Short mmCIF file of C-alpha atoms and ligand atoms in Angstrom, two decimals:
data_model
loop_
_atom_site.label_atom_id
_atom_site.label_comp_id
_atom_site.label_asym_id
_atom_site.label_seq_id
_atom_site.Cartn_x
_atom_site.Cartn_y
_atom_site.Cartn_z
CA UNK A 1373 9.25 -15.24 -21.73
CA UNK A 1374 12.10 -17.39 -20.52
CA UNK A 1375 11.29 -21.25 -20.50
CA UNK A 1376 11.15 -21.39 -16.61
CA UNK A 1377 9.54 -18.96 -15.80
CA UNK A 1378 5.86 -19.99 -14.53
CA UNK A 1379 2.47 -18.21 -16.74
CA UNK A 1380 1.46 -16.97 -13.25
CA UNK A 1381 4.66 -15.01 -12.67
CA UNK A 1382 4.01 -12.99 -15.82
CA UNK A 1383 0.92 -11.62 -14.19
CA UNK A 1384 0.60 -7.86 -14.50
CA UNK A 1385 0.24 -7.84 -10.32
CA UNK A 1386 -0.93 -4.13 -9.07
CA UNK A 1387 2.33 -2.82 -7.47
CA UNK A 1388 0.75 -2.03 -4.07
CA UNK A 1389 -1.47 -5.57 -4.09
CA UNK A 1390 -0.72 -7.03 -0.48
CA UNK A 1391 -0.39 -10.49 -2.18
CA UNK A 1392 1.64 -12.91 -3.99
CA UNK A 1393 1.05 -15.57 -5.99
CA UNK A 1394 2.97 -19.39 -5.67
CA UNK A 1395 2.82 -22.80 -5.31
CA UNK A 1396 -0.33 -23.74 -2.47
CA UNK A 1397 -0.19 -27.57 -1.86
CA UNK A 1398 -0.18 -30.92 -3.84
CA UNK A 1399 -3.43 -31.10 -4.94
CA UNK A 1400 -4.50 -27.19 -4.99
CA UNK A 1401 -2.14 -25.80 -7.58
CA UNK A 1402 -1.25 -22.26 -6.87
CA UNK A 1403 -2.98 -19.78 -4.61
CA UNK A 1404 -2.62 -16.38 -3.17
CA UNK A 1405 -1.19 -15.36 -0.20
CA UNK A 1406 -0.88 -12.34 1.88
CA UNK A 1407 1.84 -10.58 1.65
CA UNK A 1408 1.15 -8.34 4.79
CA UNK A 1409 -1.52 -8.44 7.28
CA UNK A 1410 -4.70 -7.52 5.57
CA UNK A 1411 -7.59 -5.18 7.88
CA UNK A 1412 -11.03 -6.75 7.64
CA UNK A 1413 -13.22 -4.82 4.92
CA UNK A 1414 -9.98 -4.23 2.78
CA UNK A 1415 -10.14 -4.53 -0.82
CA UNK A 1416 -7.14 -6.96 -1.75
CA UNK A 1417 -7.36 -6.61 -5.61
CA UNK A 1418 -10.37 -4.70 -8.17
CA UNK A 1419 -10.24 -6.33 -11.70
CA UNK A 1420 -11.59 -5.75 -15.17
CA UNK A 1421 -12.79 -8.90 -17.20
CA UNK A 1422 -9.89 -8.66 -20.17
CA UNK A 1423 -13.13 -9.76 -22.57
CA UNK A 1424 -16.80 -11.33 -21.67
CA UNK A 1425 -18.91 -13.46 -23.64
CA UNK A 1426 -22.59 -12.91 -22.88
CA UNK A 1427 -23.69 -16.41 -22.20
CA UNK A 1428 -24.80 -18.49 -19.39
CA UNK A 1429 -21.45 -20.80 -18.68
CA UNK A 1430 -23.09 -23.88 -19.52
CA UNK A 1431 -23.39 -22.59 -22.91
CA UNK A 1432 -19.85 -21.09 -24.15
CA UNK A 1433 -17.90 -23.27 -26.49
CA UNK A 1434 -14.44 -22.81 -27.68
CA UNK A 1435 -15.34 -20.89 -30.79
CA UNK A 1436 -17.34 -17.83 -28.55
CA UNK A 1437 -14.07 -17.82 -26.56
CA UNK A 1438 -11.68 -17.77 -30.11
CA UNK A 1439 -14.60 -15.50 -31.66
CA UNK A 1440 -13.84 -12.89 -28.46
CA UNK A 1441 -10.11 -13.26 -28.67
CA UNK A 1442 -9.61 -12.76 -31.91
CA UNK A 1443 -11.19 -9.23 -31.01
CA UNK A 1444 -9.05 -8.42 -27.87
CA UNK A 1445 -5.96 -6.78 -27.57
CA UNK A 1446 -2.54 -8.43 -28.12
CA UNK A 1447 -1.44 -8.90 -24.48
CA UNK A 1448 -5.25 -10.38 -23.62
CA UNK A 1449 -4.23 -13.03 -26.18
CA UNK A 1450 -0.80 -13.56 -24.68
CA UNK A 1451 -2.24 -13.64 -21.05
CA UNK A 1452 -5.26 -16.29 -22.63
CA UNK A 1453 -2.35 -18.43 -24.61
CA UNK A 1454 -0.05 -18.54 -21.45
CA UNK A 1455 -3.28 -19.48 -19.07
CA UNK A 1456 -4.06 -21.95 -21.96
CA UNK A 1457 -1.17 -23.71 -22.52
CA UNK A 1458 -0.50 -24.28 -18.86
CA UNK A 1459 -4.06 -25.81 -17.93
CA UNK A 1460 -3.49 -27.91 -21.24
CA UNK A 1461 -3.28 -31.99 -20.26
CA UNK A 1462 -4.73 -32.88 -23.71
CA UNK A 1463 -2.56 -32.66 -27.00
CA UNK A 1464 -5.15 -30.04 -27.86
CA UNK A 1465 -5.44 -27.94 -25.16
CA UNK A 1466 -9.91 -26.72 -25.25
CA UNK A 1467 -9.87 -23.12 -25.61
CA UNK A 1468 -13.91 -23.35 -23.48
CA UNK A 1469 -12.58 -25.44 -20.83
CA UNK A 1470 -9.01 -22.99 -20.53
CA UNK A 1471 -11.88 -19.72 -20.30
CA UNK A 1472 -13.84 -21.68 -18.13
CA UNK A 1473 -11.16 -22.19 -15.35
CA UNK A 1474 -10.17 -18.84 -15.42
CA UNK A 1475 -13.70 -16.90 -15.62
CA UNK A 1476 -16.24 -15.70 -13.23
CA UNK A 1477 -20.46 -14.49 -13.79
CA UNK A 1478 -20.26 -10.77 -14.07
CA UNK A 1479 -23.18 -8.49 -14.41
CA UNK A 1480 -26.08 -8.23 -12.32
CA UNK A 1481 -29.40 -9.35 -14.79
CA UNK A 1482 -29.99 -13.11 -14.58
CA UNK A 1483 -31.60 -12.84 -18.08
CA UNK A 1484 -29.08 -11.44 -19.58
CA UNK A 1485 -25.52 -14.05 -18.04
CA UNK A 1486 -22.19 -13.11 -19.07
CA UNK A 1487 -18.93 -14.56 -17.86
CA UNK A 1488 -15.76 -12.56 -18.23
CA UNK A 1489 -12.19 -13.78 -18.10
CA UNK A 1490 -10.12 -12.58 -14.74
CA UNK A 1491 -6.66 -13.73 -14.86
CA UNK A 1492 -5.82 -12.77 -11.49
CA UNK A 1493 -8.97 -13.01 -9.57
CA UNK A 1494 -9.06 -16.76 -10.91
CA UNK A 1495 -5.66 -17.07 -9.43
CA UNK A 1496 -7.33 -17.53 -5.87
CA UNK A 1497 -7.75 -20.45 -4.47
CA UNK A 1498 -12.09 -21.58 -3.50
CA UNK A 1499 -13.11 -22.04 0.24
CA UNK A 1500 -16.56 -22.61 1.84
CA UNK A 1501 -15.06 -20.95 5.27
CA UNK A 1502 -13.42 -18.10 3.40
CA UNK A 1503 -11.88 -14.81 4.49
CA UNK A 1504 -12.24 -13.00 1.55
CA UNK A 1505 -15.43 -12.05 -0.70
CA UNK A 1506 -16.17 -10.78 -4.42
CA UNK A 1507 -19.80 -9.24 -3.75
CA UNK A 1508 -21.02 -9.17 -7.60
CA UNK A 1509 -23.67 -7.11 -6.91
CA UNK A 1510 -21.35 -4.19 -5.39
CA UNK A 1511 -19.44 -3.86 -8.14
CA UNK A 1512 -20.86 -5.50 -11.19
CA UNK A 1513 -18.42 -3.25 -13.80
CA UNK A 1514 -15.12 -4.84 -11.65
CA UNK A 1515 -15.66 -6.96 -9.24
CA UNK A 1516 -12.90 -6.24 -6.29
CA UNK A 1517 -12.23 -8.97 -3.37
CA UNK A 1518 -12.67 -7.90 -0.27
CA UNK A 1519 -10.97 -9.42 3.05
CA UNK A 1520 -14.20 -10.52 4.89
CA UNK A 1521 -11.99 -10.67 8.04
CA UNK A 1522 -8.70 -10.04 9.40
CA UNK A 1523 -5.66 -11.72 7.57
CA UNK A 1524 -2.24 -12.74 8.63
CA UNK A 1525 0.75 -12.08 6.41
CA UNK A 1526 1.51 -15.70 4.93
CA UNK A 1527 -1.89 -16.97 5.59
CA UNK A 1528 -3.37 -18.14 1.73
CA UNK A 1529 -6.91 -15.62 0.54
CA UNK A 1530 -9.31 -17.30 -0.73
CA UNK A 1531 -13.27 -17.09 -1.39
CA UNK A 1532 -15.75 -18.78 -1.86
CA UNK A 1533 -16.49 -19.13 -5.21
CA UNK A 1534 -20.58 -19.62 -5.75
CA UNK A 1535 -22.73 -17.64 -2.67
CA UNK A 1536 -25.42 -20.38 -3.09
CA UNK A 1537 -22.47 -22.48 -1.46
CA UNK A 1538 -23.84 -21.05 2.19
CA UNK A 1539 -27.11 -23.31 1.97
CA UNK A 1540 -25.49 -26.45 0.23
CA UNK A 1541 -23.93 -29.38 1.77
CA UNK A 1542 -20.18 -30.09 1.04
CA UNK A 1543 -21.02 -32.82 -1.39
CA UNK A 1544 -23.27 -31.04 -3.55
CA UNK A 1545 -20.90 -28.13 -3.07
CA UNK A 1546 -17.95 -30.57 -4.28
CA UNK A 1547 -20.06 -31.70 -7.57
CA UNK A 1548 -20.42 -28.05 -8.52
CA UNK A 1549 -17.05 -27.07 -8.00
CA UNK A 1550 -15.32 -30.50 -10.12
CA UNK A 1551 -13.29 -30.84 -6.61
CA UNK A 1552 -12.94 -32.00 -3.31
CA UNK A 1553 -12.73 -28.61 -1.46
CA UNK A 1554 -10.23 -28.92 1.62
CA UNK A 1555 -11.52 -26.35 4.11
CA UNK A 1556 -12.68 -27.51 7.86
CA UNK A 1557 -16.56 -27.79 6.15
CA UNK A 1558 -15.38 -29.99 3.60
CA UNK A 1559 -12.31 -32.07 5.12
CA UNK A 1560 -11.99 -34.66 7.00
CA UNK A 1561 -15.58 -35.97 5.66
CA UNK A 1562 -17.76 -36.44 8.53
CA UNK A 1563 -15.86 -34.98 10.97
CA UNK A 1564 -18.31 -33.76 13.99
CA UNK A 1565 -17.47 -29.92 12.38
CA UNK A 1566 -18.02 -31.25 9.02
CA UNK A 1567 -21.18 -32.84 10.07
CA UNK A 1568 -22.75 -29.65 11.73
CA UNK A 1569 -21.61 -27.53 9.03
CA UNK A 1570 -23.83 -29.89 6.51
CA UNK A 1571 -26.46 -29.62 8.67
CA UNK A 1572 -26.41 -25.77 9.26
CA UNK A 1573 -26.21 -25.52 5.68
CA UNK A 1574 -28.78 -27.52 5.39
CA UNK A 1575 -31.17 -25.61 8.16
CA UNK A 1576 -30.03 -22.29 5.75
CA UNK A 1577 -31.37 -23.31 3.28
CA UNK A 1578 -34.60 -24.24 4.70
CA UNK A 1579 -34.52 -20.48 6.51
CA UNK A 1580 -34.13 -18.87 2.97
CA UNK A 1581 -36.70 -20.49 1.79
CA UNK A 1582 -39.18 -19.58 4.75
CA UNK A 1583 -38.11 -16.00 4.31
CA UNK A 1584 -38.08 -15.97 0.14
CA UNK A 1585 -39.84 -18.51 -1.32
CA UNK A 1586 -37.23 -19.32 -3.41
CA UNK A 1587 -35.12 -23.24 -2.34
CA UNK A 1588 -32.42 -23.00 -5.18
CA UNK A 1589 -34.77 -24.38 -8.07
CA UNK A 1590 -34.07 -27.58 -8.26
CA UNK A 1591 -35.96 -30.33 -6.26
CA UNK A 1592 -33.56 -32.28 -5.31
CA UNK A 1593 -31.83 -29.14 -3.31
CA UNK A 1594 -35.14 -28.53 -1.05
CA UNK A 1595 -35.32 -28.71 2.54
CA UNK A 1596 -39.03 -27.97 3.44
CA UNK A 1597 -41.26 -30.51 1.63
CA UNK A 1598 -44.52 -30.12 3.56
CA UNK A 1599 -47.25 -29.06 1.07
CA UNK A 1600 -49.04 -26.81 3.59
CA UNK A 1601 -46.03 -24.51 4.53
CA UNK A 1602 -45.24 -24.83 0.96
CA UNK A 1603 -48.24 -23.18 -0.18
CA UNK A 1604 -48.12 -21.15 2.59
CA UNK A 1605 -44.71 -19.98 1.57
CA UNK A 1606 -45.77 -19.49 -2.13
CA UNK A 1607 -48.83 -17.71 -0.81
CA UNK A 1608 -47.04 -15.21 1.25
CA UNK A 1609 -48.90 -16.00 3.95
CA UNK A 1610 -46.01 -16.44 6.33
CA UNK A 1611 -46.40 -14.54 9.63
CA UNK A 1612 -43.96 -11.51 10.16
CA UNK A 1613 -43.18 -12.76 13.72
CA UNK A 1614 -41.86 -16.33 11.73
CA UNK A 1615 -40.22 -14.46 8.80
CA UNK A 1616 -38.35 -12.53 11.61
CA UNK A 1617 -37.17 -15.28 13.72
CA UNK A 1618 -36.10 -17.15 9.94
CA UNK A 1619 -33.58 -14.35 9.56
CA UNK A 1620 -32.52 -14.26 13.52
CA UNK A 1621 -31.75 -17.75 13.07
CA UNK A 1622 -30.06 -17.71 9.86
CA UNK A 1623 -27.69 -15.02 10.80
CA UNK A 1624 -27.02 -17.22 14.05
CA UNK A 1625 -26.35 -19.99 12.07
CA UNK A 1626 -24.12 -18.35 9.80
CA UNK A 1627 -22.15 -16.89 12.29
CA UNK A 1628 -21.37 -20.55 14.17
CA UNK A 1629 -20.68 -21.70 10.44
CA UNK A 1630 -17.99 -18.70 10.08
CA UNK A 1631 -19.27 -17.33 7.03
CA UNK A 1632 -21.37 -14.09 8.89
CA UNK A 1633 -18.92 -11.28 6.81
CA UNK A 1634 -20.19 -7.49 6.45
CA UNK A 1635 -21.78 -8.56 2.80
CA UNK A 1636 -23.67 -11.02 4.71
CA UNK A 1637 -25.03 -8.59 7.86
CA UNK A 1638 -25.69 -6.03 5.06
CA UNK A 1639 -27.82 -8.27 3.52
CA UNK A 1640 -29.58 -9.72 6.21
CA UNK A 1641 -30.13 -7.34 8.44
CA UNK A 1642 -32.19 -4.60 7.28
CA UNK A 1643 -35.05 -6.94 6.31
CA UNK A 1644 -34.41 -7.72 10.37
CA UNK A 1645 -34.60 -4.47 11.49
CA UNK A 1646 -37.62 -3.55 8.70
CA UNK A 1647 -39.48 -6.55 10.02
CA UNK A 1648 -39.70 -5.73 13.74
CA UNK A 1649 -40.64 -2.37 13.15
CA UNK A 1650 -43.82 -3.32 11.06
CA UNK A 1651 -45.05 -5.69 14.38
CA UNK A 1652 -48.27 -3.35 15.05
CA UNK A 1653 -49.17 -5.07 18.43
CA UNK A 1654 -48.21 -3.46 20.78
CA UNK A 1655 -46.78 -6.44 22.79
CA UNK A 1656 -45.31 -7.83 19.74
CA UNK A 1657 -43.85 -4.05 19.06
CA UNK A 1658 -42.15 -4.04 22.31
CA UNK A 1659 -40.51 -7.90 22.14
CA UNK A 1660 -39.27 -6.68 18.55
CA UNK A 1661 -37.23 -3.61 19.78
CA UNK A 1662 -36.01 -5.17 23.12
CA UNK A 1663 -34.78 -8.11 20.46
CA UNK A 1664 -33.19 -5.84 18.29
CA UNK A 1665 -31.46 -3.65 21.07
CA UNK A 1666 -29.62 -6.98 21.95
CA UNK A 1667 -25.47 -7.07 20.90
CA UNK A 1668 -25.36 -10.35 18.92
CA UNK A 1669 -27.39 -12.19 16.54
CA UNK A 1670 -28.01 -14.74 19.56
CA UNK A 1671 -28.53 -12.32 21.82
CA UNK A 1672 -31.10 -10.67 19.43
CA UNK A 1673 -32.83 -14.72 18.74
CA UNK A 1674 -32.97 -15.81 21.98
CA UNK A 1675 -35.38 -12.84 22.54
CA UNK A 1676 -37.18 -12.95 19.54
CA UNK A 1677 -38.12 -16.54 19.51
CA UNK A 1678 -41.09 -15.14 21.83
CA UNK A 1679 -42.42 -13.73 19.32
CA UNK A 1680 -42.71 -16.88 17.29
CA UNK A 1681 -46.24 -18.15 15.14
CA UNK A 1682 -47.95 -14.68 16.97
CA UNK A 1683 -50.31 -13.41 14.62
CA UNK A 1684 -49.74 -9.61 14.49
CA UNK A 1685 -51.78 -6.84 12.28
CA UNK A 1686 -48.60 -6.52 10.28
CA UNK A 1687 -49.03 -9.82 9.11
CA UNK A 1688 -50.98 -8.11 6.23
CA UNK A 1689 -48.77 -5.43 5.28
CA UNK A 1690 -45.64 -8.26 5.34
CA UNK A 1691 -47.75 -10.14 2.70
CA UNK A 1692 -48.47 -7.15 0.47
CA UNK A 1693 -44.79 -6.31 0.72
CA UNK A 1694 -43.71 -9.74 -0.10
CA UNK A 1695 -46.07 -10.38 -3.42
CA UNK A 1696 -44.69 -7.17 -4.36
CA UNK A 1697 -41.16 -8.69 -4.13
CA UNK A 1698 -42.09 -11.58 -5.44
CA UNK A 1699 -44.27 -10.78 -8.03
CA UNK A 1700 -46.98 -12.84 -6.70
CA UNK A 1701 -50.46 -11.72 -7.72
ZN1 ZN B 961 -14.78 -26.44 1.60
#
């Protein structure tokens, strides 16, 4: 390799990849960047992890990562080495922290975490407003980035890099990520878009856990404290016309936040559509479908929220269906 030449230029780049990799700013390193206009719903790159250690992240040290190396292939080692000795800033560069920066979750069973090392897919830059996506559960084997919308030749790709980002404000977003992220939710701080987008965020998060029971864990991330609609919540005792009008919303809010891609309508919108067909009132039945005929997500809530804190004889069935998800007994 001669001396100048930068790790990230000896890259094994797919031939027909529509991007490039180079300098990105100051503070950001390198990035990628289009090399042609990119179509919405285009897959931009597919890679394999070169190796995987089966651990959560919080848990691999630099002997799992020299344990897996010393059983990969020659050119994995040269790829890890040259990734290695570039992130180093300490006299001994830390072989964890080097797999770390340059790994992503794979695999599909939270019981069972493994994080494998991407070369290239780490090459690309994080953003909370993103226009690309790596849906892990589409393609748990090799995860492939997809443009989320349409892209400009020139323009920089980048994703976000933790989907739990959507409900979390941009400073507990910034003390996952080890960074100040520079995107128009993160930067300036407390800018009136910056502001709404920590709010929205904030509202999300709330929504999800309306519609799922489940607030991200921790205390300290919850939105809805009230004991009564917590138990009520827990209890599955939510009714359908509320769970309905939770989704509405959160796909509205989404959408003025900028992060409403395919992934996201795919995931939200059958349990939409699912929930206004099991409205068994007949009134209720016939809000439901005139909300769902409707173009946009605030087309479709603005009728819906008609419908909201009705009791309906669905109610039940909802409840059964959600202590099934939820494995509440
Ligand atoms: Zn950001």
């Amino acid at each position: 390799m001669p001396s100048q030449q930068h790790p990230y230029q000896t890259l094994p780049i797919p031939n027909d990849a529509p991007f490039t990799l180079k300098p990105s700013g100051p503070s950001k390193g390198w990035g990628a960047f289009a090399t042609r206009r990119i179509s919405r719903g285009t897959v931009i790159l597919r890679e394999r992890p070169l190796f995987a250690i089966p651990k959560h992240h919080t848990a691999i040290t630099s002997s799992d990562v020299l344990s897996a190396l010393r059983t990969s292939s020659p050119t994995t080692q040269r790829q890890f080495q040259a990734l290695r000795d570039h992130h180093a800033t300490l006299p001994f560069p830390n072989p964890a922290k080097a797999f770390a920066e340059n790994s992503f979750a794979i695999g599909t069973d939270t019981h069972s975490p493994a994080h494998g090392f991407f070369p290239l897919l780490s090459r690309f830059n994080h953003a909370c407003l993103p226009n690309a996506a790596v849906p892990l559960l589409k393609d748990a084997d090799a995860p492939a980035l997809y443009a989320t919308r349409d892209i400009a030749a020139g323009e920089e790709i980048a994703f976000s890099y933790d989907p739990r980002f959507e409900s979390r404000t941009a400073r507990e977003r910034h003390a996952s990520l080890g960074f100040a992220c520079g995107c128009r939710a993160c930067h300036p701080p407390g800018s009136r878009f910056q502001r709404a987008s920590d709010l929205r965020r904030r509202l999300i998060r709330g929504l999800q856990f309306m519609v799922s029971g489940d607030d991200d864990g921790e205390e300290r991330f919850h939105v809805i404290a009230e004991p009564e609609v917590r138990k009520q919540v827990a209890e599955c005792r939510t009714p359908l016309s509320v769970l309905l009008v939770c989704n509405l919303l959160t796909q509205c809010l989404m959408e003025a936040e900028g992060i409403l891609d395919d992934f996201e309508i795919g995931r939200l919108q059958p349990g939409a559509t699912a929930m206004a067909k099991m409205l068994r009132r007949p009134e209720n039945a016939r809000i439901a479908r005139f909300a769902m005929a409707q173009r946009t997500p605030n087309e479709r809530l603005r009728v819906a929220f008609a419908l909201y804190g009705r009791a309906d004889e669905g109610d039940e069935e909802m409840a059964y269906t959600l202590r099934h998800i939820q494995g509440v007994s």
